[in-house]
Short mmCIF file of C-alpha atoms in Angstrom, two decimals:
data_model
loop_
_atom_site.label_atom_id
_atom_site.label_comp_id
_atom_site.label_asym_id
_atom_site.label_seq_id
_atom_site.Cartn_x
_atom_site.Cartn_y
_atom_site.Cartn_z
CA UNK A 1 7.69 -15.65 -2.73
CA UNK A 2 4.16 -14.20 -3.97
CA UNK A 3 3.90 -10.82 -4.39
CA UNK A 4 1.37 -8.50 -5.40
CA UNK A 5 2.69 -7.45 -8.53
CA UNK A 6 2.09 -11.38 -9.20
CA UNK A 7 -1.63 -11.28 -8.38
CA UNK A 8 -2.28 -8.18 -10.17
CA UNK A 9 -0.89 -7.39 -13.31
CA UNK A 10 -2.85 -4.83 -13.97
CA UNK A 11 -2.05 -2.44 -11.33
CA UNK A 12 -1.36 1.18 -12.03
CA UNK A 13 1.66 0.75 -10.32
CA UNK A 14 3.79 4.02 -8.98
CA UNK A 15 6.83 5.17 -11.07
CA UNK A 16 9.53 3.52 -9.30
CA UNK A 17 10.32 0.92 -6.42
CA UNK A 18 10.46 3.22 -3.37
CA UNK A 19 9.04 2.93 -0.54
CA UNK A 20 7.37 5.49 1.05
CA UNK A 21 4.81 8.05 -0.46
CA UNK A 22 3.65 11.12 1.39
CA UNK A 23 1.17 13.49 0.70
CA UNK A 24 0.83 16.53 3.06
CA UNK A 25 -2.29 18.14 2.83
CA UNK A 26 -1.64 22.69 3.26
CA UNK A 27 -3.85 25.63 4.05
CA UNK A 28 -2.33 29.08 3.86
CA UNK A 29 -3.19 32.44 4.63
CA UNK A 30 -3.32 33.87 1.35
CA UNK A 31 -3.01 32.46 -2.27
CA UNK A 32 0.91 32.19 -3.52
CA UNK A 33 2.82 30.97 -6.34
CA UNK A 34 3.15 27.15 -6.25
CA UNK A 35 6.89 26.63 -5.91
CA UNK A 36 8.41 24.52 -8.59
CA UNK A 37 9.80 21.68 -6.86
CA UNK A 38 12.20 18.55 -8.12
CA UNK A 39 10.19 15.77 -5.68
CA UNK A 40 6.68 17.30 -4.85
CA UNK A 41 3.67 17.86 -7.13
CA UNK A 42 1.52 20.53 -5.37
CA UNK A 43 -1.88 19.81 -6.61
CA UNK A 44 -5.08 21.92 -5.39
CA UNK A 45 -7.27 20.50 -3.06
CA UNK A 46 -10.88 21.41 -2.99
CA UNK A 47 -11.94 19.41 0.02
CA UNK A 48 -9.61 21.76 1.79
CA UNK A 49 -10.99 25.89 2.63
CA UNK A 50 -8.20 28.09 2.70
CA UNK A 51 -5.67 28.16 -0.31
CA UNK A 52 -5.84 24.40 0.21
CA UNK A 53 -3.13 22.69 -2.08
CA UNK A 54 -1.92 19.10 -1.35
CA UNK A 55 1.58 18.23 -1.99
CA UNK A 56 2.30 14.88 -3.38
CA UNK A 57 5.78 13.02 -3.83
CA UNK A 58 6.24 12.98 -7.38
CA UNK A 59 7.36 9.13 -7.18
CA UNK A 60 8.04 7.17 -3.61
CA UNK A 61 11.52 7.05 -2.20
CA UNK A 62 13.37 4.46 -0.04
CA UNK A 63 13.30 5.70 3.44
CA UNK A 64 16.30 7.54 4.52
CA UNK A 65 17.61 7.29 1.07
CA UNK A 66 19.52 10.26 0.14
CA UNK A 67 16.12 11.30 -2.55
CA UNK A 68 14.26 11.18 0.37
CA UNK A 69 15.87 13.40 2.54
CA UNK A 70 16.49 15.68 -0.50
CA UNK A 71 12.82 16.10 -0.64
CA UNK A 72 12.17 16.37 2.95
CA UNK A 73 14.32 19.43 2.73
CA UNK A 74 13.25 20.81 -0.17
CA UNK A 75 9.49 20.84 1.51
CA UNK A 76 10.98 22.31 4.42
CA UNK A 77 12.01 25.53 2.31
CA UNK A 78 8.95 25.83 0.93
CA UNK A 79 7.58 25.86 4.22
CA UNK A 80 9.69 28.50 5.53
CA UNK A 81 8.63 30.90 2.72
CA UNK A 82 4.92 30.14 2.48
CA UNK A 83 2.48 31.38 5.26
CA UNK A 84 0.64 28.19 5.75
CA UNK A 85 -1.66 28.32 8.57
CA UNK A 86 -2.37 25.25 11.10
CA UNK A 87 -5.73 23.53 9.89
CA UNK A 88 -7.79 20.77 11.77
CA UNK A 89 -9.23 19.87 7.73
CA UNK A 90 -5.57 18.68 6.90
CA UNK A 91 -3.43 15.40 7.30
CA UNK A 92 -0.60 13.92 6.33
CA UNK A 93 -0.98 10.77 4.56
CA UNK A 94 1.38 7.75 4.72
CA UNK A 95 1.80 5.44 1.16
CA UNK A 96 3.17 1.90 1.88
CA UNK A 97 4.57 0.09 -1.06
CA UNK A 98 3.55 -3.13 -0.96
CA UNK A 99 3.95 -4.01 -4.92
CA UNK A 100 6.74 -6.45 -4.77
CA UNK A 101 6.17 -7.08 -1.14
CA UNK A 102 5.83 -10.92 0.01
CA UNK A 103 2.07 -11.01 0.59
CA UNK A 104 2.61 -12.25 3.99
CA UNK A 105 4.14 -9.14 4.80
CA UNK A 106 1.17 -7.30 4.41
CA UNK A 107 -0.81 -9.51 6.39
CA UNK A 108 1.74 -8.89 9.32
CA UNK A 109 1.71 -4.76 8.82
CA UNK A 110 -2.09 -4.97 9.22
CA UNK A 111 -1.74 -7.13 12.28
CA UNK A 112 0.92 -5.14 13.82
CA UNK A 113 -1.16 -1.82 12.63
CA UNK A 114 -4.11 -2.98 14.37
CA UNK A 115 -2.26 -4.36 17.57
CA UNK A 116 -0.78 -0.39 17.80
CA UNK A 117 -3.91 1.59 16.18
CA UNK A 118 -4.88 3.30 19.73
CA UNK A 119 -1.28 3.89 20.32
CA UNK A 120 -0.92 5.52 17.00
CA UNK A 121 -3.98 7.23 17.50
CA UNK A 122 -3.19 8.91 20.96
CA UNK A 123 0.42 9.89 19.62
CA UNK A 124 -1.15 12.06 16.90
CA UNK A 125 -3.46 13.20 19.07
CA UNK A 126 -6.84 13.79 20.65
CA UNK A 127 -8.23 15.74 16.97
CA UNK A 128 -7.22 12.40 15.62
CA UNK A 129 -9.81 10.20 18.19
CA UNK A 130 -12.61 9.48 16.32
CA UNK A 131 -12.18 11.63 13.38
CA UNK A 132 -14.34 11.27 10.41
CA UNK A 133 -11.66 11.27 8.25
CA UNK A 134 -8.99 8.56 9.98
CA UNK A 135 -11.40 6.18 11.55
CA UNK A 136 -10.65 3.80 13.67
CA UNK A 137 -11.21 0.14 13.65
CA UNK A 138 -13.45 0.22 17.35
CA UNK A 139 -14.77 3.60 15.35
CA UNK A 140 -16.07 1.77 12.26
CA UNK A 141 -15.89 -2.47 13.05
CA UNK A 142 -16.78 -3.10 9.64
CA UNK A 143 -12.85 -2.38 8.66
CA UNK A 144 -11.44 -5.35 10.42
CA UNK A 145 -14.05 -7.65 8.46
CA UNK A 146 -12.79 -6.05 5.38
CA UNK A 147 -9.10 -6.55 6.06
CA UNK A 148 -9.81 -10.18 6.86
CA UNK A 149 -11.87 -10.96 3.17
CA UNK A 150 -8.69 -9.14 1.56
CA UNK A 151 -6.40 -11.77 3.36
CA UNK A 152 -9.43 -14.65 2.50
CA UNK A 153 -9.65 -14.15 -0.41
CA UNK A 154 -5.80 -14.06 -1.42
CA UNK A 155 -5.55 -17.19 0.50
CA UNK A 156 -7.93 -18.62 -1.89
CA UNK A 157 -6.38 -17.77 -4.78
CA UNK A 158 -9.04 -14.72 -6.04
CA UNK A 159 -6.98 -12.16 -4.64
CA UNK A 160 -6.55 -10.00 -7.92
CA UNK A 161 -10.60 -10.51 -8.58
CA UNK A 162 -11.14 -9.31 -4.68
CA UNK A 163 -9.03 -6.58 -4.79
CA UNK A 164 -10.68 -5.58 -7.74
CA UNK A 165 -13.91 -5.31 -6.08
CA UNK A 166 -12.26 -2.66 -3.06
CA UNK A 167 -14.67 0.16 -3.10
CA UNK A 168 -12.68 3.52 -2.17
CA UNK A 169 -15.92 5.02 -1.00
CA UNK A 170 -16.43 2.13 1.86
CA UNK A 171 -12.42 2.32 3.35
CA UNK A 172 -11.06 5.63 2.17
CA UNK A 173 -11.41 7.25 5.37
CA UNK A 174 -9.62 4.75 7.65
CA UNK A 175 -6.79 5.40 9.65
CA UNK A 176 -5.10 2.22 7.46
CA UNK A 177 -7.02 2.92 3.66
CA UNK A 178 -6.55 -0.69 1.54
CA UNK A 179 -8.66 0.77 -1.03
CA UNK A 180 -5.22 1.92 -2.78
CA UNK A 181 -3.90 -1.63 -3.43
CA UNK A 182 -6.73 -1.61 -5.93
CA UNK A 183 -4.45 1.34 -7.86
CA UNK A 184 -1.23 1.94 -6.53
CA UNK A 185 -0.52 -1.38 -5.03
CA UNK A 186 -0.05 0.38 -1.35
CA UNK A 187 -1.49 0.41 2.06
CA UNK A 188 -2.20 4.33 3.05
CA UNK A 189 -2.00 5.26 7.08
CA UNK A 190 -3.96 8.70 7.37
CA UNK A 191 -4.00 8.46 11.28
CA UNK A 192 -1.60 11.79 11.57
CA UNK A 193 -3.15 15.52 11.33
CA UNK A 194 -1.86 18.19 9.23
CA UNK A 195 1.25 19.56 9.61
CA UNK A 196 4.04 21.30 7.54
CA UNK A 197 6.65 20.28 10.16
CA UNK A 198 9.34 18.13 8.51
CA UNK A 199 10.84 17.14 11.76
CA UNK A 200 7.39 15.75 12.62
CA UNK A 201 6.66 14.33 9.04
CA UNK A 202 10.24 12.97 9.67
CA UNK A 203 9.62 11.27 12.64
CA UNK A 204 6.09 10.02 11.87
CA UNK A 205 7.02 8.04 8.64
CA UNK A 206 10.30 6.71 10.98
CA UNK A 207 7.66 5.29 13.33
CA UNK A 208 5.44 3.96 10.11
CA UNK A 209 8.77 2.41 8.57
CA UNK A 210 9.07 0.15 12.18
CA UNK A 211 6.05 -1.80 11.33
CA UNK A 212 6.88 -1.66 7.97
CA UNK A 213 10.23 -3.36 8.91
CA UNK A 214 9.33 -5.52 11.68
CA UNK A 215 6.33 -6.87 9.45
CA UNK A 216 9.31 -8.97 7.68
CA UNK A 217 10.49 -10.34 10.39
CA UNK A 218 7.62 -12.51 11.42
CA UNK A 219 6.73 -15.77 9.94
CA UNK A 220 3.05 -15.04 10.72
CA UNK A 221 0.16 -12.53 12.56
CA UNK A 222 -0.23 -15.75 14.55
CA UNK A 223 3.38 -15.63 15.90
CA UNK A 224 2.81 -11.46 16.33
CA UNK A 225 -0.53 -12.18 18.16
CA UNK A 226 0.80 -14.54 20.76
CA UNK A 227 3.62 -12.17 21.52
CA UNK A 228 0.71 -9.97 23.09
CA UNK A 229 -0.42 -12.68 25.37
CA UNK A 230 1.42 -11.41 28.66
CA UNK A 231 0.29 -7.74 29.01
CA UNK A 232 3.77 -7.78 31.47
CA UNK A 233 5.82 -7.74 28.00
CA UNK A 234 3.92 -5.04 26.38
CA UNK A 235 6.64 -1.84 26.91
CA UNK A 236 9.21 -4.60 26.06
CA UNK A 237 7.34 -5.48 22.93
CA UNK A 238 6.99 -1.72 21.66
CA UNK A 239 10.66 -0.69 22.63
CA UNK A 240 11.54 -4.02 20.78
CA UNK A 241 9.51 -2.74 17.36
CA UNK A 242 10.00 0.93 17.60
CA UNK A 243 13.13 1.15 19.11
CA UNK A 244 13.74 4.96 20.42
CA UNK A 245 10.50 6.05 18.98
CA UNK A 246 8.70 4.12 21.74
CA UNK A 247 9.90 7.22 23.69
CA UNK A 248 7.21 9.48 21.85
CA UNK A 249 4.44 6.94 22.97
CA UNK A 250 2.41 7.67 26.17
CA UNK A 251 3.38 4.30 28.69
CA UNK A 252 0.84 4.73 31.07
CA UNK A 253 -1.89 3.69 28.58
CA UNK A 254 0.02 1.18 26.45
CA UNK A 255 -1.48 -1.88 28.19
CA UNK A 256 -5.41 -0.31 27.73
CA UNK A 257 -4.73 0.74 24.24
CA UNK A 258 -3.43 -2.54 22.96
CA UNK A 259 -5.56 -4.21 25.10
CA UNK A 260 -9.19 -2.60 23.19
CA UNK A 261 -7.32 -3.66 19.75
CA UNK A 262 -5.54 -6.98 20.12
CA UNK A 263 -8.96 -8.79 19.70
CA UNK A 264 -8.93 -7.01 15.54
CA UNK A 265 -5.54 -8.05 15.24
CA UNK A 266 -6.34 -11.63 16.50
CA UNK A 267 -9.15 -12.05 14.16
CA UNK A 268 -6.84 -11.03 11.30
CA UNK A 269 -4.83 -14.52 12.58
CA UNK A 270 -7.11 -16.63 12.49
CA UNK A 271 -8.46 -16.14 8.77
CA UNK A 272 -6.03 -18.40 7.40
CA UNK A 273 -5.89 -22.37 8.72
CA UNK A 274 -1.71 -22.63 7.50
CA UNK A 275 -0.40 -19.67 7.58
CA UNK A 276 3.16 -21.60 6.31
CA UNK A 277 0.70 -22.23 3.10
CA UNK A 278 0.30 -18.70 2.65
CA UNK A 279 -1.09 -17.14 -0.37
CA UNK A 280 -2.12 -20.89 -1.74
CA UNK A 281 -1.86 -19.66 -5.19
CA UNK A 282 -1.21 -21.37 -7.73
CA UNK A 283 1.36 -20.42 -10.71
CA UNK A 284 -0.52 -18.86 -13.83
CA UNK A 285 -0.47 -20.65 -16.65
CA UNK A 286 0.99 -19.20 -19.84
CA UNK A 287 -1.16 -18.23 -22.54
CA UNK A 288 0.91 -19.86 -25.22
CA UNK A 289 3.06 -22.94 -24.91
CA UNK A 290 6.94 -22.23 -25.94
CA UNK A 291 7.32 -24.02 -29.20
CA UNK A 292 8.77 -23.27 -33.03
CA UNK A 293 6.21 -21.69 -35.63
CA UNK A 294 7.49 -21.27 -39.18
CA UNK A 295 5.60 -17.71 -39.52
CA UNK A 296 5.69 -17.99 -43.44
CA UNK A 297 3.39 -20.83 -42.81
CA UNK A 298 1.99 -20.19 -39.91
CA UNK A 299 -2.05 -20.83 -38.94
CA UNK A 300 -4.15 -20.22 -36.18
CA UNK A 301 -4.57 -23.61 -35.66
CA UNK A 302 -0.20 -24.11 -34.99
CA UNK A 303 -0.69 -21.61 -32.04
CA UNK A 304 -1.83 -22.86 -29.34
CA UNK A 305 -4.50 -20.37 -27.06
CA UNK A 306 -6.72 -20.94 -23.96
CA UNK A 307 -10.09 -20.29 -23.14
CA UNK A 308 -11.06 -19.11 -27.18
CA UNK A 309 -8.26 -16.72 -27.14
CA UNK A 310 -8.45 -15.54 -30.81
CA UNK A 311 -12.51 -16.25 -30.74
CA UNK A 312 -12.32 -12.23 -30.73
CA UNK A 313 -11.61 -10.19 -34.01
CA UNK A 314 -9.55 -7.92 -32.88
CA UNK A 315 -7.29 -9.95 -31.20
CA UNK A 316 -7.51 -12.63 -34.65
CA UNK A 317 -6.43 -9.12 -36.59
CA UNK A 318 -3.81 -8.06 -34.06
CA UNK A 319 -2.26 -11.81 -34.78
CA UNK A 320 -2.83 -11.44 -39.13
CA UNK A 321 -0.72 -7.97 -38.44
CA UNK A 322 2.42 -10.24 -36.75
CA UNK A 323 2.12 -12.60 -39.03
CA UNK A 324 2.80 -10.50 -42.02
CA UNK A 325 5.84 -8.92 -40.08
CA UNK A 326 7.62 -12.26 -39.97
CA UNK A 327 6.59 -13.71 -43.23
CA UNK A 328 10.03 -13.46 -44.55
CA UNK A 329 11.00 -15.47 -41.55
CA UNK A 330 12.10 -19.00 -41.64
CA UNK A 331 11.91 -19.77 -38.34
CA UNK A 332 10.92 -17.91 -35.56
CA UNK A 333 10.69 -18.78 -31.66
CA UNK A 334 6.90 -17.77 -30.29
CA UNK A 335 6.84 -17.12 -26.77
CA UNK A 336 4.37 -14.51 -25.63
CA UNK A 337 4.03 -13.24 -21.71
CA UNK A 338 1.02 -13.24 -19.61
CA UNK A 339 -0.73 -10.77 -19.61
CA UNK A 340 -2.06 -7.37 -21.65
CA UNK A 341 -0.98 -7.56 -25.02
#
């Protein structure tokens, strides 16, 4: 199993394991007192106009765990004290987790994500159509292209360099945002408006957490691709991956809306040749071979580095300073991790 945290150690990865982060975007009618809150950090927004303050999960939760419905509830008090006002400049934004995700599973989510984006879309409603903010992939064709070098690139084993290179400015405002695997090691849905209904927030990130889930199940976006094949299955198909919430969905444009999308989602399964193969990465190689140093001794020649690891002074003084703490020791094992020292 390859995961991102394996391809990027250097992520500034979120406090915690959960899985869902949420940040609901608020305009009020007048300034108030930020509330102090256990789960939310409420942050002012100045792309917003009216009192516009953002609130923020402090960490992400596991859906449905009993932290996450804590701080569900805890928002919806706030809400019921605070005049906030309904805004067409706010959204509520979705965080993935995808840091110790198999990396296949991410290629699935975007499949499924793109297979569903005009359902998604129409569900959250017509501000949501072509908004600047939440493009969509027939919106802005250049996203689909983007999604596929990601996948590329992983599959070619310079998935930490490409993800490096993921320009915030280029995908921020996408309905599905990649740019935060570069930081936070998630994928961020901004498709939904604003709202400061935790019913709705509820039953949004439910319907989010479906392709999150299902994107497990499959062995491939080529196996999810082919199930599309016989627009006859398609209600089948989204009552089998959103259970009840397929109810919220609008049936008599299902087969159109997948229909305009399932071409994106086909071209995301045919970027890699075996997908059984996938990432083809192979395992790091450890900076220092496991092996017994007498440190009283001890050289820079009896260590052994790669690519001119102590060439740099700094890192030559930063070994001198370990040295002298073990000098007193006979015999001491030397095994260092990869990685930032």
């Amino acid at each position: 199993m390859t995961t991102f945290r394996q391809i990027r150690t250097d992520f500034s990865f979120p406090i915690g394991y959960g899985e869902v982060g949420i940040e609901i975007e608020t305009e009020a009618k007048s300034p108030y007192d930020r509330p102090r809150s256990k789960y939310w950090d409420a942050k002012e927004d100045g792309s917003l106009r009216n009192v516009g303050v953002e609130y923020v999960l402090i960490k992400p939760l596991d859906h449905n765990s009993k932290e996450y419905n804590e701080a569900l509830d805890e928002f919806d008090a706030f809400q019921k004290k605070i005049k906030f006002i309904d805004s067409p400049y706010t959204s509520v934004h979705v965080h993935l987790n995808m840091v110790d995700r198999e990396l296949i599973h991410m290629a699935n989510f975007i499949t499924l994500y793109l297979i569903f984006e005009n359902v998604l879309t129409r569900y959250c409603g017509p501000d949501r159509d072509g908004n600047l903010f939440c493009l969509k992939t027939k919106d802005a064709e250049q996203l689909y292209r983007i999604y596929r070098d990601l996948i590329f690139n992983i599959d070619q084993g310079a998935g930490a360099k490409h993800c490096s290179r993921l320009v915030s400015s280029q995908i921020k405002y996408s309905g599905l945002n990649i740019a935060n695997l570069r930081t936070l090691g998630s994928l961020e849905i901004r498709t939904h408006g604003g709202t400061t209904d935790v019913k709705e927030i509820r039953r949004w990130v439910d319907i989010l957490m479906c392709l999150y889930n299902k994107a497990q199940k499959f062995s491939s976006p080529v196996e999810i691709v082919n199930l599309f094949k016989d627009k006859k299955k398609n209600i089948d198909l989204v009552k089998l991956i959103f259970g009840q919430n397929a109810d919220y969905f609008s049936k008599e444009h299902i087969d159109n809306d997948i229909d305009k999308t399932l071409f994106y989602a086909a071209s995301i399964a045919t970027t890699v040749k075996d997908w059984s193969k996938y990432p083809a990465l192979a395992s790091p190689k450890p900076l220092f071979k496991n092996r017994m140093v007498s440190f009283n001794t001890a050289s820079f020649d009896e260590i052994d580095a790669t690519e001119g690891m102590w060439a740099n002074a700094n890192d030559r003084q930063w070994l001198l300073d370990r040295l002298a703490r073990y000098q007193n020791t006979t015999l001491q094992q030397t095994i260092e991790p990869v990685g930032d020292m």
